[in-house]
CSV table of C-alpha atoms in Angstrom, one decimal:
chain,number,residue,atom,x,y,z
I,2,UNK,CA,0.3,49.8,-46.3
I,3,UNK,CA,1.3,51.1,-42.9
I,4,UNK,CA,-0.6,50.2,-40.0
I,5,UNK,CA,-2.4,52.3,-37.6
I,6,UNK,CA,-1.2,52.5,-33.6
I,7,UNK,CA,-4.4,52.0,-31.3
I,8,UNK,CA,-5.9,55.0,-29.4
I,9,UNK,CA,-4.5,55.1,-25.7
I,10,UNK,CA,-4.9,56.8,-23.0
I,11,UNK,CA,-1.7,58.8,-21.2
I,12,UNK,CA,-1.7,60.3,-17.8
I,13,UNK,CA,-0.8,64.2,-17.8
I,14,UNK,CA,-0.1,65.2,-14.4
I,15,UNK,CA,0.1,69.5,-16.1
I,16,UNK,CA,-3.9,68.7,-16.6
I,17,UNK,CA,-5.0,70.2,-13.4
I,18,UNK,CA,-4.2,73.4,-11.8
I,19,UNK,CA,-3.8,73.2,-8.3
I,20,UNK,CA,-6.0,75.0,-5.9
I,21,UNK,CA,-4.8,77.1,-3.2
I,22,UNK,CA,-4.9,75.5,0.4
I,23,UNK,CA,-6.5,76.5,3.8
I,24,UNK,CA,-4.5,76.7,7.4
I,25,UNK,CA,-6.8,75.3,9.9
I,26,UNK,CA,-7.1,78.5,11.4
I,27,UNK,CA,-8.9,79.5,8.1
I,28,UNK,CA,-10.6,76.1,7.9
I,29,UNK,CA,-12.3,76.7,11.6
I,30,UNK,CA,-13.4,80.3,11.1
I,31,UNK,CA,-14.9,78.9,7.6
I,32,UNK,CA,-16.3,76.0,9.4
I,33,UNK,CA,-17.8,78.8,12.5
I,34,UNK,CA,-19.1,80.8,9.8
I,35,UNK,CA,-20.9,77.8,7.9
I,36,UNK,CA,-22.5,75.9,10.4
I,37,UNK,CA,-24.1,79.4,12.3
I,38,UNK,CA,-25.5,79.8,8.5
I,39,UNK,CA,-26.9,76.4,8.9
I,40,UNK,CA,-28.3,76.4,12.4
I,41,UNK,CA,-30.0,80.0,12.3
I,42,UNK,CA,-30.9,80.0,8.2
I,43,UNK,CA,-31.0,76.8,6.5
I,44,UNK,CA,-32.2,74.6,8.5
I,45,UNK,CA,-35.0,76.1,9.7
I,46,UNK,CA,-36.0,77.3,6.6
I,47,UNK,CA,-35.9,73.6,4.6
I,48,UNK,CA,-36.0,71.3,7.6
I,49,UNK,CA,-39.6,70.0,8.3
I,50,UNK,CA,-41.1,67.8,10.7
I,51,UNK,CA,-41.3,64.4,8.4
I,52,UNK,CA,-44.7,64.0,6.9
I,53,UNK,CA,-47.5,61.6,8.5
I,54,UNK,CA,-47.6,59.2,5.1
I,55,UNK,CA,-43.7,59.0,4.6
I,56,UNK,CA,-43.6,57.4,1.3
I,57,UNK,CA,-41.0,59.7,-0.3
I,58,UNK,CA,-37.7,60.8,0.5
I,59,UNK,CA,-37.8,64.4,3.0
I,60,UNK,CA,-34.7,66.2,4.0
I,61,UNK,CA,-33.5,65.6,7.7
I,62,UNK,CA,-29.9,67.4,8.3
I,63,UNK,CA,-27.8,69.9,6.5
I,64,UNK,CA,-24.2,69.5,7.4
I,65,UNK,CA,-20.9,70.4,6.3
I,66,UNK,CA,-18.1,68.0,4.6
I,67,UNK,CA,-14.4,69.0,4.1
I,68,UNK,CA,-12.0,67.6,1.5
I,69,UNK,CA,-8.9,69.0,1.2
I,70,UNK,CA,-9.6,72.6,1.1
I,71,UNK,CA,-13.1,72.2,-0.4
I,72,UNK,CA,-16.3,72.8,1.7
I,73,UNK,CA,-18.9,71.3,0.7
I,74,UNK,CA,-22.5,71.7,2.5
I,75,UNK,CA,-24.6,68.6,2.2
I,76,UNK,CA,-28.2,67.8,2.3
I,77,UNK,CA,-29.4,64.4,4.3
I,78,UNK,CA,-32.0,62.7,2.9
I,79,UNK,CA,-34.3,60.4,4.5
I,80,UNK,CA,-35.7,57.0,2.6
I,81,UNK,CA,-38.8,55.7,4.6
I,82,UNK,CA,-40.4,53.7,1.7
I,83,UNK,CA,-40.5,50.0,2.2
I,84,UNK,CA,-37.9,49.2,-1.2
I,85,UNK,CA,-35.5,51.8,-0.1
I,86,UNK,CA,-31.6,50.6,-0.4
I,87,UNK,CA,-30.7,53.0,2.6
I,88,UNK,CA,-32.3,54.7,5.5
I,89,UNK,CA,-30.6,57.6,4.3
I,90,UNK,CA,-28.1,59.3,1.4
I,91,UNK,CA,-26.8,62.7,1.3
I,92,UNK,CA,-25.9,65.0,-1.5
I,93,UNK,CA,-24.1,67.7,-2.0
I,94,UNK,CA,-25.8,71.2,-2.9
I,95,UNK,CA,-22.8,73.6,-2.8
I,96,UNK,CA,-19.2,73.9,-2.5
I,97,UNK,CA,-16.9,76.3,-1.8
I,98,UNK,CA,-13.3,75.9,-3.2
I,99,UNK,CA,-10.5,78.4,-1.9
I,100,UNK,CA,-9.1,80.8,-4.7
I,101,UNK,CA,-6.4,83.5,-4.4
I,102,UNK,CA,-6.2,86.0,-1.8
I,103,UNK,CA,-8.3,85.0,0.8
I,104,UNK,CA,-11.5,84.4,-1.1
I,105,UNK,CA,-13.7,81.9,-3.0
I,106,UNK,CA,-15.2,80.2,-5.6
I,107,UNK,CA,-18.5,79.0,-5.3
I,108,UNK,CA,-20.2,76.1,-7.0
I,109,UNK,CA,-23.5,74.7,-7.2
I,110,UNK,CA,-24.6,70.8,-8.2
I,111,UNK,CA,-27.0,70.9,-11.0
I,112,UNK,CA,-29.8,68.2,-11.7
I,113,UNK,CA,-26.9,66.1,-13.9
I,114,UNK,CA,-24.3,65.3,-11.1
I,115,UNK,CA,-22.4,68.1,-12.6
I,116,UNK,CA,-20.6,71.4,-10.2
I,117,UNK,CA,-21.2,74.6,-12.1
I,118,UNK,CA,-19.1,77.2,-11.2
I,119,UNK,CA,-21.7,80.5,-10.0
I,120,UNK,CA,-19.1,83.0,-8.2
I,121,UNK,CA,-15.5,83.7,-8.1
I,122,UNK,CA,-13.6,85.7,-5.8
I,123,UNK,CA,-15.9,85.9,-3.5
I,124,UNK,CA,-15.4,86.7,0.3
I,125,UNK,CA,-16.2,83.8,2.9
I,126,UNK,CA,-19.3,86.9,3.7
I,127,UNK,CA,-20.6,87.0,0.2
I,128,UNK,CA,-20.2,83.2,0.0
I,129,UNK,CA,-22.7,82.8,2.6
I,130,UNK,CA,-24.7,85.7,1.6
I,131,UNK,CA,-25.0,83.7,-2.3
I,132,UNK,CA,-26.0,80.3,-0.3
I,133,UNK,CA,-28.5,82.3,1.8
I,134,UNK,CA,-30.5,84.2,-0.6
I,135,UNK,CA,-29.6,82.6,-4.4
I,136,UNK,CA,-32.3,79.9,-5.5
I,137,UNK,CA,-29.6,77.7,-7.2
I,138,UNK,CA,-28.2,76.6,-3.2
I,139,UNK,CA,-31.4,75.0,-2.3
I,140,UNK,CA,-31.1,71.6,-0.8
């Protein structure tokens, strides 16, 4: 009788197709764009003045995060109850991964943790447009 080899796992550096990457003259302009999205639309559009019994988390910032060549914009939360680990957390609500030519995919977190991929090839204008106007960018 022959004996079976155990299962194990072997790294395969092929797995994962690399992304194209930004200049940091692209990276500010993206950045510029972003953040005047932020200031004039989002924020005072989900932003509120904390409630007066703050027992449940409300949002307080939306900010940007950079790694690598992935934007992500990022929703802070704030944790006023009295068994909170934190005083805040953040998470993530969309991010917006450089593809080919100058444009961009764009992804959205879904309620399992998971990115789901919404738009590719996109213009950094259409990008913003999506985040600005589509329901699934809400923070």
């Amino acid at each position: 009788m022959v004996k079976k080899r155990p299962k194990q796992w072997v790294w395969s550096p092929s797995s994962r197709a690399s992304s194209p990457t930004l200049d940091e003259a692209t990276k500010s302009q993206v950045e510029a764009k972003a953040k005047e999205l932020i200031d004039a639309v989002l924020k005072p559009k989900h932003v509120k003045p904390p409630p007066e019994d703050a027992r449940f988390n409300y949002l307080i910032d939306i900010t940007l995060k950079w790694h690598g060549s992935t934007l992500f914009l990022v929703a802070v939360y704030a944790c006023p109850g009295p068994n909170s680990l934190s005083p805040s957390f953040e998470s993530r609500f969309a991010r917006l991964k450089p593809a080919d030519g100058g444009r961009f995919n764009l992804d959205f977190m879904r309620h399992t943790g998971q990115w789901v991929p919404l738009h590719q090839g996109l213009t950094l204008d259409q990008c913003l447009e999506a985040i600005r106007d589509d329901p699934w960018f809400t923070p």
